Tab-separated table of C-alpha atoms and ligand atoms in Angstrom:
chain	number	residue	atom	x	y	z
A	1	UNK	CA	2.042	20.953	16.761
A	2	UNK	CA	5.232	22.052	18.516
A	3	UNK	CA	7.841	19.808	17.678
A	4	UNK	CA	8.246	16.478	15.797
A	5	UNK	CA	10.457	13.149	16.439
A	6	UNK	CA	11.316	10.685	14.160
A	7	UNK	CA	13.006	7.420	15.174
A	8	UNK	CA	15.489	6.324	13.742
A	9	UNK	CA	14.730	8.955	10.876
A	10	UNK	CA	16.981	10.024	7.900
A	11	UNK	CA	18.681	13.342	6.916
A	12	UNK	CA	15.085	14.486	5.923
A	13	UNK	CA	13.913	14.225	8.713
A	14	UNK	CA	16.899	15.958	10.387
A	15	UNK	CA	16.072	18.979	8.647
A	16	UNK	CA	12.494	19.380	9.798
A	17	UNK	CA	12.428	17.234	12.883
A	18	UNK	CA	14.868	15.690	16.054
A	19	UNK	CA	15.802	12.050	15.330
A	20	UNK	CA	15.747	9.565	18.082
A	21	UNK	CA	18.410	6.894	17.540
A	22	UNK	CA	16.003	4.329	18.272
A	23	UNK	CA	14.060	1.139	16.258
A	24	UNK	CA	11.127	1.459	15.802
A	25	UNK	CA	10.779	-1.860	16.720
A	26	UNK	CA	12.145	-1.062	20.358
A	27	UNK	CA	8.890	-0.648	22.002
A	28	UNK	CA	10.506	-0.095	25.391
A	29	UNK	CA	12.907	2.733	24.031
A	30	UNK	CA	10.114	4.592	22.235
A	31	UNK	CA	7.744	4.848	24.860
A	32	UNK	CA	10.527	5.497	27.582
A	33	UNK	CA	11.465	8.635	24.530
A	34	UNK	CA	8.161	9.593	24.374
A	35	UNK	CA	7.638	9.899	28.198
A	36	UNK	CA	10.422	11.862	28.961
A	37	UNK	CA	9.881	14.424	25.654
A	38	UNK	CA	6.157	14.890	26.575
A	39	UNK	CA	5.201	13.204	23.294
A	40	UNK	CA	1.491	13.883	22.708
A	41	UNK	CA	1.217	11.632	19.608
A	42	UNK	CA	2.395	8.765	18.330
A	43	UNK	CA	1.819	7.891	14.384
A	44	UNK	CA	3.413	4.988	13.617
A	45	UNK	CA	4.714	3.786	9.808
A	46	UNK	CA	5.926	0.472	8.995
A	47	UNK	CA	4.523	-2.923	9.693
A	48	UNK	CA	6.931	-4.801	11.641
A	49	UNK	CA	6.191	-2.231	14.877
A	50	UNK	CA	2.223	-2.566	14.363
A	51	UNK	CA	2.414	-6.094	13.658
A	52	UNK	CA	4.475	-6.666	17.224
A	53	UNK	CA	1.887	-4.802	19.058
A	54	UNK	CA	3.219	-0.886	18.987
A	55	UNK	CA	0.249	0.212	19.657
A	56	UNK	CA	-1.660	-1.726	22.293
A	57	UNK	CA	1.945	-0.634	23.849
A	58	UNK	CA	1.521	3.123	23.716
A	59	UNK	CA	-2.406	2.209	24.756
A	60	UNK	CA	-1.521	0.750	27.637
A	61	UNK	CA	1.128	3.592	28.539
A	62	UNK	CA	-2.010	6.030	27.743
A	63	UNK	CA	-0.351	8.134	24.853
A	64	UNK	CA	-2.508	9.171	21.985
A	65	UNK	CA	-1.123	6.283	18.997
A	66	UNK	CA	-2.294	6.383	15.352
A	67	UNK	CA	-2.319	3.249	14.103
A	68	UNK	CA	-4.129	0.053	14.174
A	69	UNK	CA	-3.758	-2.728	17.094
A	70	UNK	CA	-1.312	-6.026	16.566
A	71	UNK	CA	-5.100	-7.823	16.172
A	72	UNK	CA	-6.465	-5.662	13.544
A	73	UNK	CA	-2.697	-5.393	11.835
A	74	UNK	CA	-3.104	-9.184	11.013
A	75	UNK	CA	-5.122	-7.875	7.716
A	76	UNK	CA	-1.312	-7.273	6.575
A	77	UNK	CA	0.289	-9.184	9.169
A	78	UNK	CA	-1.435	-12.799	8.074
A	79	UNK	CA	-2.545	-13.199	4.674
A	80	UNK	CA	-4.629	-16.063	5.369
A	81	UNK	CA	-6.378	-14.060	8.217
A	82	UNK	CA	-7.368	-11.516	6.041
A	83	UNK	CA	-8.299	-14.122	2.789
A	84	UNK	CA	-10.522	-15.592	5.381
A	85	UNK	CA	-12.225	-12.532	6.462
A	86	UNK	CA	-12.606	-11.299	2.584
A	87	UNK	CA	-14.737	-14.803	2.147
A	88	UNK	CA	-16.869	-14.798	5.045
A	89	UNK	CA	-17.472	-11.214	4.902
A	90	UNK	CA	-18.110	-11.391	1.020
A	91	UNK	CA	-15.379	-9.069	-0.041
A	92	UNK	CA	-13.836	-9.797	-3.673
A	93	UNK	CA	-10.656	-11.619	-4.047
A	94	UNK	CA	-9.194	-13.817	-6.363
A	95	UNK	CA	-9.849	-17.936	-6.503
A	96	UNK	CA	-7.248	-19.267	-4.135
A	97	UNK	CA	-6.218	-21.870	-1.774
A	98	UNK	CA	-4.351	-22.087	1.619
A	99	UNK	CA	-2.205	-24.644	2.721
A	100	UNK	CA	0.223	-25.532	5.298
A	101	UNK	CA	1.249	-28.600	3.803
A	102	UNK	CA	4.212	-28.466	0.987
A	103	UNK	CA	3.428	-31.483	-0.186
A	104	UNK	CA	-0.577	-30.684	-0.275
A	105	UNK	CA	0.920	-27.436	-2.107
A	106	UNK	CA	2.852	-29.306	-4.210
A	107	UNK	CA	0.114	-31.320	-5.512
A	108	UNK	CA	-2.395	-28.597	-6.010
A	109	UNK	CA	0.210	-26.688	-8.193
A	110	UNK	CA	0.344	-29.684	-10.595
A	111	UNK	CA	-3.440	-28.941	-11.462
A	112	UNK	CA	-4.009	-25.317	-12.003
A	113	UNK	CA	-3.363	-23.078	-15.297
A	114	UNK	CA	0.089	-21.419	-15.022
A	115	UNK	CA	0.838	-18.016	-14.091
A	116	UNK	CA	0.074	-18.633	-10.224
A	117	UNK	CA	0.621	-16.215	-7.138
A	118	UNK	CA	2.824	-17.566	-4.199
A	119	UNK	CA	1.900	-15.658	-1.117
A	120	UNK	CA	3.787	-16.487	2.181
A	121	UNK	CA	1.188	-15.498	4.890
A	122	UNK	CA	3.591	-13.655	7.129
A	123	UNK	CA	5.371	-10.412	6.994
A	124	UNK	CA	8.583	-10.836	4.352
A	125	UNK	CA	9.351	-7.402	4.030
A	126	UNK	CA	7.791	-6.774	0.753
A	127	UNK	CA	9.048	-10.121	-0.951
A	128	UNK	CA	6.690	-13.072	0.022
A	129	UNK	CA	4.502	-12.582	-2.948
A	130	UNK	CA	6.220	-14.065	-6.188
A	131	UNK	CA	4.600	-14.682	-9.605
A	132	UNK	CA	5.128	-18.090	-10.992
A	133	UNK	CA	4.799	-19.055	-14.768
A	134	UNK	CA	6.179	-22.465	-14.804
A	135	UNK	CA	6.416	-25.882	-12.251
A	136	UNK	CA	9.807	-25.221	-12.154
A	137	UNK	CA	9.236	-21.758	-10.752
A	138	UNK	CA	6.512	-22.626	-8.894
A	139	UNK	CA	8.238	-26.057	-7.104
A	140	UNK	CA	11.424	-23.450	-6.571
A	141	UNK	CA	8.983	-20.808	-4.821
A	142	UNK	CA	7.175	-23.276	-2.494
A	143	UNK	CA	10.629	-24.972	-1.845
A	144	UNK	CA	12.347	-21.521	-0.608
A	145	UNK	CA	9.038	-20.223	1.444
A	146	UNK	CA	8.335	-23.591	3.239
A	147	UNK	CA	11.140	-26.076	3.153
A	148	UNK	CA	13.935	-23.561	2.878
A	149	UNK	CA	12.138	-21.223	5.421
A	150	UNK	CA	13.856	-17.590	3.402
A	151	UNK	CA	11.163	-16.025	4.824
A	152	UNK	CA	11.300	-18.107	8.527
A	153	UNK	CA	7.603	-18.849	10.267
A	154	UNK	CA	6.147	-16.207	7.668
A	155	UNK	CA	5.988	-19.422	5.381
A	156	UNK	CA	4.345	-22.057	7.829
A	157	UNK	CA	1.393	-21.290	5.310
A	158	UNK	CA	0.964	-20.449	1.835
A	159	UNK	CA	-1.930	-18.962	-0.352
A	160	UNK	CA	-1.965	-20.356	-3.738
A	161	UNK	CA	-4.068	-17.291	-6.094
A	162	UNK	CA	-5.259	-17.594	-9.790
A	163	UNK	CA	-2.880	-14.739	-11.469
A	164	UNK	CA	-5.738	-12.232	-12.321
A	165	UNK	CA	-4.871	-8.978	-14.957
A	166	UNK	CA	-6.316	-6.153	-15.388
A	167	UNK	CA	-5.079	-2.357	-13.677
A	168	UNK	CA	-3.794	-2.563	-10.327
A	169	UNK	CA	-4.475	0.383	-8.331
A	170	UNK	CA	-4.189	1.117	-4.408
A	171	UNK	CA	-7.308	2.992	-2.384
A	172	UNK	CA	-6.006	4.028	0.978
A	173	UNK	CA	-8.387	5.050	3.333
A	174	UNK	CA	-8.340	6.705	7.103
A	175	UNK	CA	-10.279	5.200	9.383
A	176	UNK	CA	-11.509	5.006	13.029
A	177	UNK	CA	-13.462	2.224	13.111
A	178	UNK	CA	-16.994	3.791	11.700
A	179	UNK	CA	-16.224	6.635	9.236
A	180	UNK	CA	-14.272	5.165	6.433
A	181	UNK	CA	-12.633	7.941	4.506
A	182	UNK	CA	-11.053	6.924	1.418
A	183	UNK	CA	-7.722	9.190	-0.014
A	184	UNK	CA	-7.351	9.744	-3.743
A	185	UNK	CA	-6.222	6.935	-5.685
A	186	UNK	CA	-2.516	6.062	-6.928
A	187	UNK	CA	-0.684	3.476	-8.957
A	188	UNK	CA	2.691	2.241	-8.027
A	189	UNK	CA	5.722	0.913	-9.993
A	190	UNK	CA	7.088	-2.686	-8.276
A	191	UNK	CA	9.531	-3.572	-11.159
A	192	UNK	CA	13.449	-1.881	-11.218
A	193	UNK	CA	13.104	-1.268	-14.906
A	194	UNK	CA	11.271	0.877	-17.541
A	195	UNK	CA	8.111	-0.757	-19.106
A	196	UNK	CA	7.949	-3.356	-15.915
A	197	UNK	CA	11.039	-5.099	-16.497
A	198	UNK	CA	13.158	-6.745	-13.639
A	199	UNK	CA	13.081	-7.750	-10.519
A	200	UNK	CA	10.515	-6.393	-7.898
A	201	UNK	CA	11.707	-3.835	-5.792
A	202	UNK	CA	9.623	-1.911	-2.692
A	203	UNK	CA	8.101	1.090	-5.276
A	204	UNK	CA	10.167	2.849	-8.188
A	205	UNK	CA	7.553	5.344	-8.737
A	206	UNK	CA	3.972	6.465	-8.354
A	207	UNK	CA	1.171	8.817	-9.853
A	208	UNK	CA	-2.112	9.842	-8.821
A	209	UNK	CA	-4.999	10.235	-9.479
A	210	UNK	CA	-5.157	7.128	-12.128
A	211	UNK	CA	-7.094	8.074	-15.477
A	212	UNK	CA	-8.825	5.167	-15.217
A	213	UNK	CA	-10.448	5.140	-11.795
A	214	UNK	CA	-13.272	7.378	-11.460
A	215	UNK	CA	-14.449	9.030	-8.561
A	216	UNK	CA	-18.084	5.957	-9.290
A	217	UNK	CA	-14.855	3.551	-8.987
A	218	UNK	CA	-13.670	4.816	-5.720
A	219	UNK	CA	-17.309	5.057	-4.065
A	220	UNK	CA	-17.569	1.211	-5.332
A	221	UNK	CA	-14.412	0.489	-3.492
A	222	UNK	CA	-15.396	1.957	-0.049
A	223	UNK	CA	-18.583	0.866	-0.632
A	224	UNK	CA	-17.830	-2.830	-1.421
A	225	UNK	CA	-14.463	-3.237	0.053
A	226	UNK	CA	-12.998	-0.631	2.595
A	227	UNK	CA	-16.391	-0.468	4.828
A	228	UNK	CA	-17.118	-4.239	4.705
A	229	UNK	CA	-13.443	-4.892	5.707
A	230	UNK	CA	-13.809	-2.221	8.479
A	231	UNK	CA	-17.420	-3.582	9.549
A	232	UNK	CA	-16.119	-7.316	9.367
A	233	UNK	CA	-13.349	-6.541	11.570
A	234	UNK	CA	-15.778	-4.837	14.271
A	235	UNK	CA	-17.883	-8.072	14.308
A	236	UNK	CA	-14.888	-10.158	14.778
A	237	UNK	CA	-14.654	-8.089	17.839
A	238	UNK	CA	-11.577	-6.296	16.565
A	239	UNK	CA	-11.427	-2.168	16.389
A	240	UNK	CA	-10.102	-1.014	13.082
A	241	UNK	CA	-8.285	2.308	13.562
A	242	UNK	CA	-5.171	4.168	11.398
A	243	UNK	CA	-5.056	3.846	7.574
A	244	UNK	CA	-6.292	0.735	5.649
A	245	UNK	CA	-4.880	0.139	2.249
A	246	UNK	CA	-6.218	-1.630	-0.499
A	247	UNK	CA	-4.120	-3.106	-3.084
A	248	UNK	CA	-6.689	-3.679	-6.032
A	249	UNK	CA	-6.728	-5.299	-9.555
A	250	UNK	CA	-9.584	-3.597	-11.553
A	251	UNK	CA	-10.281	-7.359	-13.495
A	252	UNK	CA	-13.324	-6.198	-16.213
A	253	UNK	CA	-14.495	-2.934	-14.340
A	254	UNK	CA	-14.840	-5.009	-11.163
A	255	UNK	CA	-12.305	-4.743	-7.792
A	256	UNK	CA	-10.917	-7.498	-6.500
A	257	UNK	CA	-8.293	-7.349	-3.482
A	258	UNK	CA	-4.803	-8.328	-4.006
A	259	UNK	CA	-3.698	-7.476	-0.802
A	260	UNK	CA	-4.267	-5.400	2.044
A	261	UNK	CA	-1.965	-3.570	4.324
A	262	UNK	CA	-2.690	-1.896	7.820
A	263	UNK	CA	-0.294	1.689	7.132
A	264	UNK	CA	0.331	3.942	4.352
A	265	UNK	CA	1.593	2.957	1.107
A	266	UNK	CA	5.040	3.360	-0.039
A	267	UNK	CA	5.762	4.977	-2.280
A	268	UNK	CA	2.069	6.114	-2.808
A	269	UNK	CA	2.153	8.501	-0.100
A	270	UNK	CA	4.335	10.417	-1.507
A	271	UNK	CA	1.970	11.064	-4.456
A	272	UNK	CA	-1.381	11.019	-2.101
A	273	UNK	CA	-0.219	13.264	0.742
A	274	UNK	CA	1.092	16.315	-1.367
A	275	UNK	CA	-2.739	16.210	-2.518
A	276	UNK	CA	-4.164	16.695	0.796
A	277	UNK	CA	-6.043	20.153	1.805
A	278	UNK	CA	-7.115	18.975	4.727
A	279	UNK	CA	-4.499	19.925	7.734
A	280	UNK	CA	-3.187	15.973	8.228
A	281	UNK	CA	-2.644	16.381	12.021
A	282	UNK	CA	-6.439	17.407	12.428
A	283	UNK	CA	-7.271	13.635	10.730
A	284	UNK	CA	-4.657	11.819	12.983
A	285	UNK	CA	-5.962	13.226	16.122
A	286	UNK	CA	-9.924	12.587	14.779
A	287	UNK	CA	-8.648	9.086	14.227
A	288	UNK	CA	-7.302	8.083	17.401
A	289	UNK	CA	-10.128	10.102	19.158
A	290	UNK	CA	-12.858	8.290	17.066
A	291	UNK	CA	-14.895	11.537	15.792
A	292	UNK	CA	-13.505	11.212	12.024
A	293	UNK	CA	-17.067	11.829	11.321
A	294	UNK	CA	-16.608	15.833	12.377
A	295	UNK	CA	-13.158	16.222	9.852
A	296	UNK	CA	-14.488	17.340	6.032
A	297	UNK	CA	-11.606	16.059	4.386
A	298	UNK	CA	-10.382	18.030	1.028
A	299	UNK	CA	-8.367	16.721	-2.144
A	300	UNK	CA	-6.606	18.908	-4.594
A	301	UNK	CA	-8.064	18.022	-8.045
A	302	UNK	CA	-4.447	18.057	-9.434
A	303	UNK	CA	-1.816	15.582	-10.314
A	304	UNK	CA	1.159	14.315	-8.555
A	305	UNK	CA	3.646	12.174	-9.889
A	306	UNK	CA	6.726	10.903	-8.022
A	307	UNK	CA	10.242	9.106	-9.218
A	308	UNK	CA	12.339	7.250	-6.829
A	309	UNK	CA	15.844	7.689	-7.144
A	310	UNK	CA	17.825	4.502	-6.232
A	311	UNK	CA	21.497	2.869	-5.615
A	312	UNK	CA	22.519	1.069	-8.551
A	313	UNK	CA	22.340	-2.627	-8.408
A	314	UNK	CA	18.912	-2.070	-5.993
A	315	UNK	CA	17.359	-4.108	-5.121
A	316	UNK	CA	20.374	-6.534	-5.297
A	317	UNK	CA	23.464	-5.350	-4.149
A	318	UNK	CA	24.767	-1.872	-3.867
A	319	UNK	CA	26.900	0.672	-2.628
A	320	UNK	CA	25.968	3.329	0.105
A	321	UNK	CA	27.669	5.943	1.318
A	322	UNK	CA	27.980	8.795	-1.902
A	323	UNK	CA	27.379	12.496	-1.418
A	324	UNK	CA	24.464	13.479	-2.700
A	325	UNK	CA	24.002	16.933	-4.569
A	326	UNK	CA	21.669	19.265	-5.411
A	327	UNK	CA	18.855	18.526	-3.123
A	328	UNK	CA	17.878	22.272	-2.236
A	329	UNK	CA	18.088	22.642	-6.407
A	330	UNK	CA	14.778	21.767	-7.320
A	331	UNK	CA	11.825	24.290	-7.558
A	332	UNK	CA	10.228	25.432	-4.820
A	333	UNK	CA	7.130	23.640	-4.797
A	334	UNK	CA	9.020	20.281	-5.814
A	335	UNK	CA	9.373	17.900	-2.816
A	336	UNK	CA	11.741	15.434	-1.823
A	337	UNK	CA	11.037	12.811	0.435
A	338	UNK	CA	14.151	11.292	1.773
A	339	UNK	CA	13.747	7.435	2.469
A	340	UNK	CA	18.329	5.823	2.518
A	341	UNK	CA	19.965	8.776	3.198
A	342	UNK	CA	22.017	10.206	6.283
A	343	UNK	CA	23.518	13.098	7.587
A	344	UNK	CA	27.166	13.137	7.506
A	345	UNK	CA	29.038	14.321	10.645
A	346	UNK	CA	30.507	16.830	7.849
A	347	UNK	CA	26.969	18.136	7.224
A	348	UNK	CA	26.696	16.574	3.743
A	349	UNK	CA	23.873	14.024	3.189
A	350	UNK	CA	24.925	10.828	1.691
A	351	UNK	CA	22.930	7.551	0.444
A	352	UNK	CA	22.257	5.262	2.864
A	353	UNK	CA	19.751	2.443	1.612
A	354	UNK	CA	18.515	0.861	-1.952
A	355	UNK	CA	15.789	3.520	-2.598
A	356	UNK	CA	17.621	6.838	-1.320
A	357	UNK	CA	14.869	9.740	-2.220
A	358	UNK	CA	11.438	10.223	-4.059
A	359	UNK	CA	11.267	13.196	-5.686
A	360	UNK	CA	7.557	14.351	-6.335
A	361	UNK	CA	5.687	17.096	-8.376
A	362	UNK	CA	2.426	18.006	-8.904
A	363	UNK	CA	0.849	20.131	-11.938
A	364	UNK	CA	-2.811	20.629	-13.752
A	365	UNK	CA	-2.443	17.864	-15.102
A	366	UNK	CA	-0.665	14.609	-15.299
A	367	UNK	CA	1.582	15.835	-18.351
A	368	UNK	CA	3.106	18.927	-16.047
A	369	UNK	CA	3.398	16.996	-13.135
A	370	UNK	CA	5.307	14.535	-14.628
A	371	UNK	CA	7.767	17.262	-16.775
A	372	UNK	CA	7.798	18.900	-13.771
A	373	UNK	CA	9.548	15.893	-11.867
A	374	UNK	CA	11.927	14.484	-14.470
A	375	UNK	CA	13.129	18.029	-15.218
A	376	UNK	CA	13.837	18.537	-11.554
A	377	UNK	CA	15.127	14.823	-10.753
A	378	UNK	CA	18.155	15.874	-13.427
A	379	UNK	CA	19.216	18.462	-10.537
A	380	UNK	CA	19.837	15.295	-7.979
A	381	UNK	CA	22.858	13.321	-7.979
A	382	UNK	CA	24.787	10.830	-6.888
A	383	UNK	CA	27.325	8.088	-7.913
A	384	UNK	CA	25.265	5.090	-8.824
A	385	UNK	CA	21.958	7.445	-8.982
A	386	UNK	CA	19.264	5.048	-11.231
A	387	UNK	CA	15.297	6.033	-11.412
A	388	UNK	CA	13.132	4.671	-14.043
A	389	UNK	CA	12.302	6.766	-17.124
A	390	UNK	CA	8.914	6.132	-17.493
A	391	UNK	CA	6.572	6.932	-14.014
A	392	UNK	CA	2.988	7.932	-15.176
A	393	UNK	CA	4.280	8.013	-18.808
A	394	UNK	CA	1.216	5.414	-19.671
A	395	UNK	CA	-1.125	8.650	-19.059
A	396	UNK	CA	0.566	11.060	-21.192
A	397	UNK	CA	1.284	8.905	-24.050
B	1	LIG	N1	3.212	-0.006	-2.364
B	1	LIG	C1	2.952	-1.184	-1.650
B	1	LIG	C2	3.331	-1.162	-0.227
B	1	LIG	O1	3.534	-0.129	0.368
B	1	LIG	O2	3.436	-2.227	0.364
């Protein structure tokens, strides 16, 4: 690897790579970029791009693209695609219902045992899934996804799921359409505040590996939900290649899908990747070249906990636009993954977004991973600067 691109890219990215000024949404601009700047391959991140058809796009231009199609994105793209796949291919999920209909919706909410899961089917940018505990809530939720359309044609349908408990957990695996190669386990934090208070937000923190999901747990997953999914997709005719992710509740020792999503997790990458032996280019290319099956992929057996360092008022409203400091003042092997920042034209980097950096650490164990972050998070500021208190604390206590 020569030289990498990132489009549009932050001021982390600026320090390790060029940044194109370019959406990655804008098909046309990328590929024209990656033309002229010899681009041998494309990996591509969020959803909105894959779901659009990013990389049928770079197929059809014949550059290398990591990532799966617009068909096979539709496991993340359309929740009631993939809740129809899960029960004709016998893969667990929770008891649920589709509808189209508000009014059929309506009705069937007046029957069932309170908490309930409102899923819009479409993309809503991390927000379509809300947690209902009372008619009012529920009524309010199915008024704003299909009469109010907040998340436009996204809620045409809804999927009505019993509210299961139990440990949620997400399995990411690498696939390229036959070898299914499953990551190390993580947890994420979706609330703003300590002990899971608040509003949902797109990841406050993460840790891996989870105590409580053995390495038996993660062969059951790829055994009875990552491979299935992959093999159900390849008899629907569809080619499942880039990174599958499985968001799981653990209900009674026994997996059951909450959602899938067709790219790396966020902000469980940043806990997963740092883990990684294996040279990550090496699995990209074996991907997209379909030999995944010749790439022995290594984990470290250590820890790795992350804290994401937000904007105050996140994930309402907030300010952007503060200096930040102390970013090169964190131990060497400490990372920091930049997600809402941006290089001034002064050189300084300042917060640009609602989650503005993760920092993560890893250690022997859980315990030094963690101390290892919060001690080096204290070195990172900026006005408004909020991160919760208590990432991975539930497997030190
Ligand atoms: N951590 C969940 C997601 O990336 O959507």
């Amino acid at each position: 690897m020569e030289k990498v691109f990132a489009a549009p890219g932050n001021a982390g990215t600026a320090a390790i790579a060029e940044n194109l000024n370019l959406r990655p949404t804008n098909m046309e601009g990328l590929g024209k970029a990656a033309k002229e700047k010899g681009i041998d391959l494309v990996v591509v991140g969020p959803e909105a791009p894959l779901a659009s058809g990013i990389v049928n796009y770079f197929d059809n231009l014949g550059i290398p693209v990591f990532g799966p199609t617009k068909a096979a994105t539709q496991v993340e793209s359309s929740k009631v695609f993939a809740r129809n796949l899960m029960e004709k291919y016998g893969i667990p999920f929770p008891k649920s219902a589709i509808f189209s209909s508000y009014s059929e919706a309506r009705e069937y909410l007046q029957e069932q045992r309170l908490p309930v899961v409102i899923k819009a089917d479409g993309l809503a940018a991390g927000k379509g899934v809300i947690i209902v505990s009372s008619l009012a809530e529920a009524h309010k939720a199915l008024g704003d996804i299909m009469e109010a359309k907040i998340f436009g044609s996204a809620g045409d349908s809804v999927i009505i799921d019993e509210y299961v408990s139990g440990r949620e957990v997400s399995l990411i695996a690498f696939t390229d359409g036959k070898t299914v190669s499953p990551m190390v386990p993580a947890c994420d934090y979706k609330k703003i505040g300590d002990n899971d208070q608040g509003p949902n937000t797109g990841g406050m923190g993460s840790y891996s590996p989870p105590g409580f999901f053995s390495a038996g747990m993660t062969e059951k997953v790829t055994k009875d939900i990552l491979v299935p999914t992959v093999k159900a997709m390849a008899e629907e005719g569809i080619l499942y290649k880039g990174v599958l992710y499985a968001g799981l509740m653990i209900v009674d020792g026994e997996p059951v899908v909450l959602e899938f999503n067709a790219r790396f997790g966020d902000p469980e990458t940043q806990v997963v990747l740092p883990l990684l032996k294996t040279d990550l280019v090496d699995i990209l290319v074996a991907v997209v070249r379909g030999n995944l099956d010749r790439v022995k992929i290594e984990w470290s057996a250590e820890a790795c906990v992350g804290v994401v360092a937000a904007s105050a008022g996140y994930p309402e409203s907030y300010k952007t636009g503060f200096p930040i400091q102390g970013i090169d003042n964190v131990d060497r092997d400490v990372l920091v993954f930049h997600a809402g920042t941006k290089l001034g034209n002064d050189g300084i980097i300042y917060t640009d977004g609602g989650r503005v950096l993760t920092v993560a650490g890893m250690g022997k164990d859980m315990a030094e991973a963690r101390e290892k972050v919060y001690r080096n998070i204290h070195n990172i500021y900026f006005g408004g600067c909020y991160y919760r208190k208590d990432i991975a604390l539930r497997e030190v206590a």
